[in-house]
Coordinates of C-alpha atoms in Angstrom, one line a residue:
M284 CA 113.9 118.9 86.2
L285 CA 114.1 116.2 88.8
G286 CA 113.7 118.4 91.3
G287 CA 116.3 117.0 93.1
F288 CA 117.3 113.3 94.3
G289 CA 113.5 113.3 94.6
A290 CA 111.1 112.9 92.5
V291 CA 110.6 110.2 90.5
M292 CA 107.1 109.8 88.8
M293 CA 105.4 105.9 88.6
G294 CA 104.3 103.7 87.0
R295 CA 100.8 103.1 89.1
G296 CA 98.9 106.7 87.8
N297 CA 101.7 108.7 86.4
Q298 CA 102.0 110.7 90.1
R299 CA 104.9 111.5 91.4
P300 CA 106.8 110.1 95.0
H301 CA 107.6 111.4 97.9
P302 CA 111.0 112.0 97.4
A303 CA 113.3 110.5 99.3
R304 CA 115.5 111.9 102.5
P305 CA 119.2 111.5 102.0
V306 CA 120.7 109.9 105.9
R307 CA 121.8 112.0 107.0
T308 CA 124.6 111.4 109.1
R309 CA 127.4 112.9 110.9
R310 CA 129.9 112.4 108.0
A311 CA 127.8 113.7 105.5
R312 CA 127.3 117.2 107.5
R313 CA 130.8 117.1 107.3
A314 CA 131.2 117.0 104.0
R315 CA 129.1 119.2 103.1
A316 CA 130.3 121.2 105.8
R317 CA 133.9 121.1 103.5
A318 CA 131.9 121.6 100.0
R319 CA 131.2 124.6 101.6
E320 CA 134.6 125.7 102.4
C321 CA 135.9 124.2 98.9
V322 CA 134.0 127.1 97.2
L323 CA 134.4 129.6 100.0
A324 CA 138.1 129.2 98.5
T325 CA 137.6 129.5 95.3
P326 CA 137.7 133.0 93.7
R327 CA 133.7 133.8 91.0
M328 CA 135.7 131.9 88.1
A329 CA 132.1 130.1 87.1
G330 CA 128.3 130.8 88.1
K331 CA 126.8 127.7 89.8
H332 CA 125.3 126.0 86.9
Q333 CA 127.7 127.6 83.6
P334 CA 130.3 124.9 83.1
I335 CA 133.4 124.6 84.7
K336 CA 136.7 125.4 82.8
P337 CA 139.5 122.6 81.6
V338 CA 142.3 122.9 83.5
A339 CA 144.0 122.0 80.5
E340 CA 143.1 124.7 79.1
T341 CA 144.6 127.0 81.9
I342 CA 147.4 125.7 81.8
A343 CA 148.0 126.3 78.0
A344 CA 146.7 129.4 77.8
F345 CA 149.6 130.1 81.0
R346 CA 152.7 128.0 78.5
S347 CA 151.4 129.5 75.1
K348 CA 152.3 133.1 77.3
N349 CA 155.2 132.0 78.9
L350 CA 157.3 130.0 75.9
D351 CA 160.7 130.3 77.2
G352 CA 159.7 129.0 80.7
M353 CA 158.8 130.7 84.4
L354 CA 159.5 131.2 87.4
E355 CA 159.1 129.1 90.6
E356 CA 156.7 132.0 91.8
G357 CA 154.7 132.1 88.8
Y358 CA 154.7 128.3 88.8
Q359 CA 153.0 128.9 91.8
A360 CA 150.6 130.7 91.3
L361 CA 149.6 128.9 88.2
F362 CA 149.3 125.7 91.0
R363 CA 146.7 127.2 93.5
Q364 CA 144.8 128.7 90.6
V365 CA 144.5 124.9 88.5
I366 CA 144.1 123.2 92.2
R367 CA 141.1 125.7 93.2
Q368 CA 139.3 125.1 89.7
L369 CA 139.8 121.4 90.9
Y370 CA 137.6 122.7 94.0
L371 CA 135.0 124.0 92.2
R372 CA 134.2 121.5 89.8
V373 CA 133.8 119.1 93.0
A374 CA 131.7 121.4 95.3
T375 CA 129.5 122.0 92.5
H376 CA 128.6 118.8 91.1
K377 CA 125.4 118.4 91.8
S378 CA 124.1 121.4 91.2
R379 CA 125.5 120.7 87.7
V380 CA 124.6 117.0 87.9
F381 CA 120.8 118.1 87.7
S382 CA 121.1 121.5 85.9
S383 CA 123.1 120.0 83.1
P384 CA 121.8 121.4 79.8
T385 CA 122.0 118.1 78.7
M386 CA 119.5 116.7 80.9
S387 CA 116.5 117.0 78.7
I388 CA 118.2 115.7 75.2
P389 CA 117.0 112.7 74.0
I390 CA 119.7 109.9 73.4
K391 CA 120.2 108.7 70.0
A392 CA 121.2 105.2 70.0
H393 CA 120.7 101.9 67.9
P394 CA 117.6 100.0 70.6
N395 CA 119.8 97.6 70.6
D396 CA 122.5 99.7 72.2
I397 CA 122.6 99.5 76.1
S398 CA 125.9 101.1 76.6
N399 CA 124.1 104.1 78.0
T400 CA 121.3 102.8 79.4
G401 CA 121.9 103.1 83.3
N402 CA 122.5 100.2 84.6
E403 CA 125.4 99.7 82.1
V404 CA 126.8 103.8 83.3
A405 CA 126.9 102.5 86.5
K406 CA 128.6 99.1 85.8
R407 CA 131.3 101.8 84.1
L408 CA 131.8 104.2 87.2
G409 CA 132.9 100.3 89.0
K410 CA 134.9 99.1 86.5
T411 CA 136.2 102.1 84.9
I412 CA 135.9 104.9 86.1
F413 CA 136.1 105.2 90.0
P414 CA 139.1 102.5 89.6
A415 CA 141.0 105.2 87.5
F416 CA 141.0 107.9 89.4
K417 CA 141.8 105.8 92.6
E418 CA 144.6 105.3 90.8
K419 CA 145.5 108.8 90.1
V420 CA 145.0 109.7 93.5
R421 CA 147.4 107.1 94.4
D422 CA 150.2 108.6 91.9
L423 CA 149.4 112.3 93.3
P424 CA 151.9 112.1 96.5
L425 CA 155.0 110.8 94.1
V426 CA 155.1 113.4 91.8
M427 CA 154.9 115.8 94.4
D428 CA 157.7 114.5 95.8
P429 CA 159.3 117.7 97.1
S430 CA 162.9 115.9 96.9
S431 CA 162.4 116.5 92.9
L432 CA 161.4 120.1 93.7
K433 CA 164.8 120.4 95.5
N434 CA 166.5 119.6 92.4
D435 CA 165.0 121.1 89.7
S436 CA 161.5 123.3 90.2
S437 CA 160.3 123.8 86.2
S438 CA 160.4 120.0 85.9
W439 CA 158.8 119.2 89.0
F440 CA 156.3 121.8 88.1
E441 CA 155.4 120.5 84.7
A442 CA 154.7 117.0 86.0
V443 CA 152.2 118.0 88.4
L444 CA 150.4 120.2 86.5
N445 CA 150.1 117.3 83.9
H446 CA 148.7 115.6 86.3
L447 CA 146.3 117.7 87.6
I448 CA 145.0 117.7 84.1
Q449 CA 144.4 114.3 83.5
I450 CA 142.9 113.9 87.5
D451 CA 140.4 116.9 86.2
E452 CA 139.8 115.3 82.9
M453 CA 138.9 112.5 85.3
L454 CA 136.3 114.8 87.3
E455 CA 134.9 115.0 84.1
E456 CA 134.0 112.0 82.8
I457 CA 132.2 111.0 86.6
D458 CA 130.4 114.0 86.1
A459 CA 129.6 113.5 82.5
S460 CA 128.2 109.4 84.3
N461 CA 126.4 110.7 86.8
I462 CA 124.6 113.6 84.6
M463 CA 123.9 110.2 81.9
I464 CA 122.3 108.1 84.2
W465 CA 119.9 110.8 84.6
R466 CA 119.4 111.7 81.6
T467 CA 118.4 107.9 80.6
W468 CA 116.4 108.0 83.7
R469 CA 112.7 108.1 82.5
P470 CA 109.6 108.8 84.8
N471 CA 107.3 105.6 82.2
Q472 CA 109.9 103.9 82.8
D473 CA 108.9 101.2 85.3
E474 CA 105.6 100.5 83.7
K475 CA 108.0 98.7 81.4
P476 CA 110.6 97.4 83.4
S477 CA 114.2 96.8 81.9
V478 CA 117.3 94.7 83.2
H479 CA 119.4 97.2 81.9
H480 CA 117.1 100.0 83.6
L481 CA 118.6 101.8 87.0
S482 CA 116.3 102.0 89.5
M483 CA 115.4 104.9 91.3
F484 CA 117.4 104.0 94.4
L485 CA 119.9 103.1 93.0
G486 CA 120.9 105.9 91.1
K487 CA 120.5 108.1 94.0
R488 CA 122.6 106.7 95.5
I489 CA 125.5 106.9 93.7
T490 CA 125.5 110.3 92.7
Y491 CA 124.9 110.6 96.8
Q492 CA 128.0 108.8 97.6
T493 CA 129.5 110.0 94.9
E494 CA 129.2 114.0 96.0
E495 CA 130.1 112.9 99.6
L496 CA 133.3 111.7 97.6
L497 CA 134.7 114.5 96.4
T498 CA 133.2 116.8 98.8
G499 CA 134.8 114.9 102.0
P500 CA 137.7 113.4 101.5
F501 CA 139.1 114.6 98.3
C502 CA 138.1 118.4 98.9
T503 CA 140.1 117.6 102.1
L504 CA 143.2 116.2 100.1
L505 CA 142.5 119.7 97.2
I506 CA 142.7 122.6 100.1
A507 CA 145.7 120.6 101.4
C508 CA 147.7 121.1 98.5
D509 CA 145.4 124.1 98.2
K510 CA 148.1 125.3 101.0
F511 CA 151.5 123.2 99.8
F512 CA 153.5 126.3 99.3
L513 CA 152.2 128.7 102.3
G514 CA 153.5 129.2 104.9
P515 CA 152.1 129.0 108.9
N516 CA 151.4 132.5 108.8
G517 CA 149.4 131.9 104.9
S518 CA 152.3 133.9 103.1
P519 CA 154.0 132.4 100.1
L520 CA 157.3 130.6 101.3
P521 CA 160.1 133.0 100.3
S522 CA 162.9 130.9 99.8
P523 CA 163.6 127.6 99.1
T524 CA 165.2 127.7 102.2
E525 CA 162.0 126.4 104.0
Y526 CA 161.5 123.4 101.8
G527 CA 161.6 121.8 105.3
L528 CA 157.9 122.3 106.4
I529 CA 157.8 121.5 102.9
D530 CA 158.3 117.7 104.0
E531 CA 155.6 118.5 106.3
K532 CA 153.5 118.6 104.2
W533 CA 153.9 116.3 101.4
D534 CA 153.5 113.9 104.7
Q535 CA 149.4 114.4 105.6
L536 CA 149.6 115.2 101.5
A537 CA 150.2 111.1 101.7
K538 CA 148.3 110.7 104.2
L539 CA 144.8 111.9 102.9
S540 CA 146.1 110.6 99.7
T541 CA 144.9 107.3 101.2
S542 CA 142.0 108.3 103.0
T543 CA 140.3 109.4 99.2
I544 CA 141.4 106.1 98.3
N545 CA 139.8 104.3 101.1
D546 CA 136.7 106.0 100.0
T547 CA 137.0 105.1 96.5
D548 CA 137.3 102.1 97.3
A549 CA 134.8 100.8 99.4
L550 CA 131.9 103.1 96.4
I551 CA 133.3 100.9 94.1
Q552 CA 132.2 98.8 96.7
W553 CA 129.1 99.5 97.1
I554 CA 128.7 99.1 93.3
Q555 CA 129.5 96.2 92.4
K556 CA 127.6 94.5 95.0
P557 CA 125.1 91.7 94.5
K558 CA 121.6 92.2 92.4
L559 CA 119.8 91.6 96.0
S560 CA 122.0 93.0 98.6
L561 CA 121.4 96.4 97.1
A562 CA 117.5 95.6 96.9
K563 CA 117.8 94.5 100.5
E564 CA 119.5 97.9 101.3
E565 CA 115.8 100.0 99.6
W566 CA 114.2 97.4 101.3
Q567 CA 115.2 99.1 104.4
E568 CA 115.2 102.4 103.1
L569 CA 111.5 101.8 103.3
V570 CA 111.3 100.1 106.5
E571 CA 113.0 103.3 107.5
E572 CA 110.3 105.6 105.9
V573 CA 107.2 103.1 107.5
E574 CA 109.3 103.9 110.5
Y575 CA 109.6 108.4 109.8
L576 CA 105.4 108.3 108.8
L577 CA 104.1 106.0 112.3
R578 CA 106.3 108.6 114.0
S579 CA 104.8 110.9 112.6
L580 CA 101.4 109.9 112.8
D581 CA 101.5 109.0 116.3
K582 CA 102.1 113.0 117.2
H583 CA 99.4 114.5 115.4
L584 CA 97.4 111.1 117.2
H585 CA 98.9 112.4 120.5
P586 CA 99.7 115.6 119.6
A587 CA 99.5 116.9 123.4
L588 CA 102.8 114.8 124.5
H589 CA 104.8 115.9 121.2
Q590 CA 104.6 119.9 121.8
P591 CA 108.2 120.6 122.7
Y592 CA 109.6 122.3 125.6
H593 CA 110.1 126.2 126.0
G594 CA 112.8 127.0 124.6
H595 CA 114.2 124.1 122.8
E596 CA 111.6 124.7 119.0
S597 CA 113.1 123.4 116.7
G598 CA 112.5 124.7 112.2
S599 CA 112.5 120.9 110.9
D600 CA 109.6 119.9 113.7
E601 CA 106.8 118.9 111.7
D602 CA 103.6 120.8 112.4
I603 CA 100.7 119.7 114.1
E604 CA 97.6 120.2 112.5
T605 CA 94.8 119.8 115.4
L606 CA 92.4 117.1 113.8
N607 CA 89.1 116.0 115.1
A608 CA 87.3 113.0 115.9
T609 CA 87.2 112.3 112.4
G610 CA 90.2 112.0 111.7
L611 CA 91.6 110.7 114.6
K612 CA 89.7 107.6 113.9
F613 CA 91.0 107.5 110.7
I614 CA 94.5 107.6 111.8
K615 CA 93.2 104.4 113.9
A616 CA 92.5 102.5 111.1
G617 CA 95.1 103.6 109.3
I618 CA 98.6 102.8 111.4
P619 CA 97.8 99.2 111.7
I620 CA 98.4 99.1 107.7
V621 CA 101.4 101.0 108.6
K622 CA 102.9 98.6 110.5
L623 CA 101.9 95.6 108.4
I624 CA 104.1 97.3 105.5
R625 CA 107.2 97.3 107.7
I626 CA 106.8 94.2 108.8
F627 CA 106.6 93.1 105.5
F628 CA 109.4 95.0 104.5
N629 CA 111.8 94.3 107.1
K630 CA 111.4 90.3 106.5
L631 CA 112.6 91.1 102.9
S632 CA 115.4 93.2 103.6
R633 CA 116.5 91.6 107.4
V634 CA 119.4 89.0 106.3
S635 CA 120.0 87.0 109.8
T636 CA 116.3 86.5 109.3
Y637 CA 115.1 83.3 108.5
P638 CA 114.4 81.5 106.5
H639 CA 114.8 83.9 103.7
L640 CA 112.1 85.5 101.6
V641 CA 114.5 86.0 99.0
F642 CA 117.6 83.2 98.7
S643 CA 120.6 85.1 98.3
D644 CA 122.9 82.0 96.6
P645 CA 123.2 82.7 93.6
S646 CA 121.9 79.0 92.4
L647 CA 118.2 80.0 93.9
E648 CA 118.7 83.8 92.4
M649 CA 115.1 85.2 91.4
D650 CA 114.8 86.2 87.0
A651 CA 115.7 89.4 86.7
E652 CA 112.3 90.2 85.3
V653 CA 110.7 89.6 88.2
F654 CA 113.1 91.1 89.9
M655 CA 112.8 94.0 88.6
R656 CA 109.5 94.0 88.4
L657 CA 109.2 93.8 93.0
L658 CA 111.5 96.8 92.9
V659 CA 109.2 98.9 91.0
S660 CA 106.7 97.2 93.1
T661 CA 109.2 98.2 95.7
H662 CA 108.7 102.3 94.5
D663 CA 105.4 102.5 94.3
T664 CA 105.1 101.1 97.7
Q665 CA 106.7 104.3 99.6
S666 CA 104.7 106.3 96.7
Y667 CA 100.9 105.3 97.9
L668 CA 102.1 105.5 101.3
H669 CA 103.4 108.5 101.7
Q670 CA 100.4 109.7 99.5
Y671 CA 97.9 107.9 102.0
S672 CA 100.4 109.0 105.2
N673 CA 99.6 112.6 104.0
E674 CA 96.2 111.8 103.0
L675 CA 95.4 110.8 106.7
K676 CA 97.4 113.6 108.1
S677 CA 94.9 116.7 106.8
S678 CA 91.9 117.9 107.9
P679 CA 89.5 117.6 106.5
N680 CA 89.8 114.2 105.2
H681 CA 87.8 113.3 102.0
R682 CA 86.6 109.7 102.1
R683 CA 86.7 108.5 98.8
A684 CA 91.2 109.8 98.3
L685 CA 91.6 107.6 101.6
V686 CA 90.0 104.4 100.3
D687 CA 92.0 105.5 96.6
E688 CA 95.4 105.4 98.1
I689 CA 94.6 101.8 100.0
I690 CA 94.0 100.3 97.4
N691 CA 97.3 101.7 95.4
V692 CA 99.0 100.4 98.2
Q693 CA 97.4 96.9 98.4
G694 CA 97.4 96.9 94.5
C695 CA 101.9 97.7 95.4
L696 CA 101.1 95.2 98.0
V697 CA 99.9 92.7 96.1
D698 CA 102.4 92.6 93.2
C699 CA 105.2 92.5 95.3
W700 CA 103.5 88.5 97.2
H701 CA 102.6 87.5 94.1
G702 CA 106.3 88.3 92.7
I703 CA 107.7 86.2 94.7
E704 CA 105.3 83.5 95.2
R705 CA 106.1 83.5 91.4
Y706 CA 110.5 83.1 92.4
W707 CA 109.0 79.8 95.0
D708 CA 106.9 78.6 91.7
A709 CA 110.1 78.0 89.5
L710 CA 111.9 77.6 91.9
L711 CA 110.3 74.3 92.9
V712 CA 109.5 73.3 89.5
K713 CA 113.4 73.3 88.8
K714 CA 113.6 71.0 91.9
D715 CA 116.8 71.1 92.7
C716 CA 118.4 69.3 94.7
Q717 CA 119.8 72.5 96.8
V718 CA 115.8 74.2 97.1
D719 CA 114.6 73.6 100.4
Q720 CA 110.9 72.6 100.0
G721 CA 110.2 72.6 103.4
V722 CA 111.7 76.0 104.1
I723 CA 109.2 78.1 101.0
V724 CA 106.6 75.8 102.6
D725 CA 106.9 78.4 106.3
N726 CA 107.2 80.9 104.1
R727 CA 103.9 80.3 102.1
V728 CA 102.9 79.6 106.3
W729 CA 104.4 83.3 106.7
L730 CA 103.0 84.9 104.2
E731 CA 99.5 83.5 104.1
S732 CA 99.7 84.7 107.8
W733 CA 100.5 88.2 106.6
T734 CA 98.0 88.4 103.5
T735 CA 94.6 88.0 105.9
A736 CA 95.8 90.3 108.3
W737 CA 97.0 92.7 105.9
F738 CA 93.1 92.5 104.4
L739 CA 91.7 92.7 107.6
A740 CA 93.5 95.7 108.6
T741 CA 93.3 97.3 105.0
T742 CA 89.0 95.8 105.3
N743 CA 89.2 97.3 108.5
A744 CA 90.6 101.0 107.0
M745 CA 87.9 101.2 104.5
L746 CA 85.1 100.5 106.5
A747 CA 85.9 103.3 108.1
T748 CA 85.5 105.5 105.5
G749 CA 82.5 105.7 105.3
C750 CA 82.2 104.7 101.6
Q751 CA 80.2 102.6 99.3
Y752 CA 81.7 100.8 96.4
P753 CA 80.3 101.4 93.7
W754 CA 81.7 105.1 94.1
P755 CA 78.7 107.6 93.8
D756 CA 78.5 110.4 91.9
P757 CA 80.8 113.9 94.0
D758 CA 78.9 115.6 94.6
D759 CA 76.6 113.4 96.5
E760 CA 79.7 112.2 99.1
P761 CA 79.1 114.0 102.0
D762 CA 82.0 116.2 103.9
T763 CA 83.5 114.4 106.7
E764 CA 82.4 116.4 109.5
E765 CA 78.8 115.5 108.5
D766 CA 77.1 112.8 110.7
D767 CA 78.4 109.1 109.6
D768 CA 75.1 106.9 110.1
D769 CA 73.5 106.7 106.9
M770 CA 77.2 105.9 105.2
A771 CA 77.8 103.2 107.8
A772 CA 76.2 100.9 105.1
G773 CA 79.6 99.4 105.4
F774 CA 82.6 98.8 102.2
M775 CA 82.5 95.9 99.7
M776 CA 86.1 94.7 99.5
F777 CA 86.9 92.6 96.4
N778 CA 87.7 88.6 96.7
G779 CA 91.4 88.0 98.1
R780 CA 93.5 84.8 97.1
F781 CA 92.1 83.4 100.5
G782 CA 88.5 84.0 100.1
G783 CA 86.1 86.9 100.2
H784 CA 86.6 89.5 103.6
G785 CA 83.7 92.0 104.0
P786 CA 82.5 93.7 106.5
F787 CA 84.5 92.5 109.2
G788 CA 82.3 93.2 112.7
N789 CA 79.8 96.3 113.0
F790 CA 80.4 100.2 112.2
E791 CA 80.1 102.5 114.8
D792 CA 80.1 106.3 114.3
E793 CA 82.6 108.1 116.6
D794 CA 82.4 112.0 114.5
D795 CA 81.2 114.4 116.8
D796 CA 77.5 115.7 116.0
E797 CA 78.7 119.7 115.3
D798 CA 74.9 120.6 116.5
E799 CA 75.7 119.4 120.1
D800 CA 77.2 121.8 123.1
D801 CA 80.3 121.5 123.7
D802 CA 80.4 119.5 127.5
E803 CA 78.6 116.4 125.1
E804 CA 81.2 116.7 122.4
E805 CA 83.8 116.5 124.8
D806 CA 82.8 113.1 126.5
D807 CA 81.8 111.2 123.2
D808 CA 85.7 112.7 122.0
E809 CA 87.0 110.6 124.8
E810 CA 84.7 107.1 125.2
D811 CA 85.7 106.9 121.8
E812 CA 89.9 107.4 122.5
E813 CA 89.4 104.9 125.0
G814 CA 87.8 102.2 122.8
D815 CA 90.2 103.5 120.1
D816 CA 92.7 103.6 122.2
D817 CA 91.8 99.8 123.1
D818 CA 92.5 98.1 119.6
D819 CA 94.8 100.3 118.6
D820 CA 97.1 98.2 121.4
D821 CA 95.7 95.0 120.5
D822 CA 97.0 95.8 116.7
D823 CA 100.1 96.5 118.5
E824 CA 100.3 93.2 120.2
E825 CA 99.6 91.1 117.0
E826 CA 102.5 93.5 115.6
D827 CA 104.7 93.0 118.7
D828 CA 103.7 88.4 118.6
D829 CA 105.2 88.8 114.6
D830 CA 108.4 91.4 115.4
E831 CA 108.5 88.3 118.5
E832 CA 108.7 85.8 115.7
E833 CA 111.1 87.1 113.6
D834 CA 114.0 88.1 116.3
D835 CA 113.4 84.5 117.3
D836 CA 115.1 83.8 114.5
D837 CA 117.7 86.5 114.0
G838 CA 120.0 84.2 116.0
D839 CA 119.8 80.7 113.8
E840 CA 122.4 81.0 111.2
E841 CA 122.4 78.9 108.5
D842 CA 124.7 77.1 105.9
G843 CA 123.2 78.3 102.4
P844 CA 120.1 80.4 102.3
G845 CA 117.4 78.5 101.5
K846 CA 119.1 75.2 101.0
K847 CA 119.1 72.4 103.4
A848 CA 121.4 71.7 106.2

């Protein structure tokens, strides 16, 4: 339904963005391996997308058949079956969340009832559900203390089974909360941002980290429980005389419980982070996405430098399509746009950069509505940037589509910096003595410099397409393979906030004439690439200057963000 954790409908143009790539950490890979181990160790008691049978029902059924009590062997068998039901719930958590039949059922609630909104569900997870789960995990080694097992095995098993019922109920609450997050999320919610909405970034991060917790340390804890009554060779312990082995396993169980508690604490603390800290993580994720796109564009620009060595081909390597001179020209013109987006969001996300664009002090917080719109614009930027990058790398390129995507990306960035400017204006209106007006002045100077470079880069990229404004009829638009001489009339750019930006410099045709022989095409390509490489180097130098300017500020320490020293 949601295409994994990815595709989300954005407000601008009602188009789905490129799915965000999950971070493939070593820890995440170990978690997925443990999840597979759980599945392999679990009997097929339920289908992948079927509801998990509650542990309470399984235990109640056994108890109803053994009213006079069970032998220890029967209790051990029931214990392992219950543990494996918990395995199944944990290992299939993600797939069941997104295949839940309730996902598409509308939530009927009073307009003023916000209890089931995404933001409130996330708060409950951080304040109530995960803390309760943590306590159940903390108590598990206490309940399974083998010293009680030696004295009264029946009472020991009954207490452990009751505790496992409670753990299963907590896992069911975690499942239901993650399902509710995605039930309340709507593709068009960004058209009317609300403080009660949970952003796509936070929703998928909560789901990712929940899965890592359950299929990571907690799954390892369950595996240790499953082997609690097994000897070194995997066979059941024959008699209580071998309870010494259980003592050793109980010590290991206590250590695994502590590991699960620590990871749960980390998840709780992350959910309860200040909204600006979470936003900085989201902006940093976008910076990483931009870095990935730049590497991808560079591969298409210089495919010969990125050919895999013989015998080292990887299935994850991107297919590099050979582009003609026109396609290479479009990529060279588009790279400055992508780099400027990286600079902008890197400035927003970096904690140590001074001056900050958005201040973290509670008295200097951004208005909630303005903040939500800034996050929406961030999502839109990520979406349209991927679409623009894909359009750049496709052959033959469609000129109109390239310009459309540039306009879309530009609109998102305009929304971003206008929101930040409104935030600065609001701080100045407050006339708070804690507001350092000099910092805001410095921020405006930086932003004006950046926007000037931005309008220059976007205008040059539009000029490179040779399209005219207003648009001609689609049937009249020449294909990219044709000569561009008749289309080099320039592109009319709208007036930016720093004045009108018309054509910057002359547009030079770099397309190859299909009627020329191969030798002339090769010579033209070499000349074009040399000239464009010089331009690209200039862009890189300009960006490096900006990055150096930011890096110089990294070392500065401040008494408080946005405050006077």
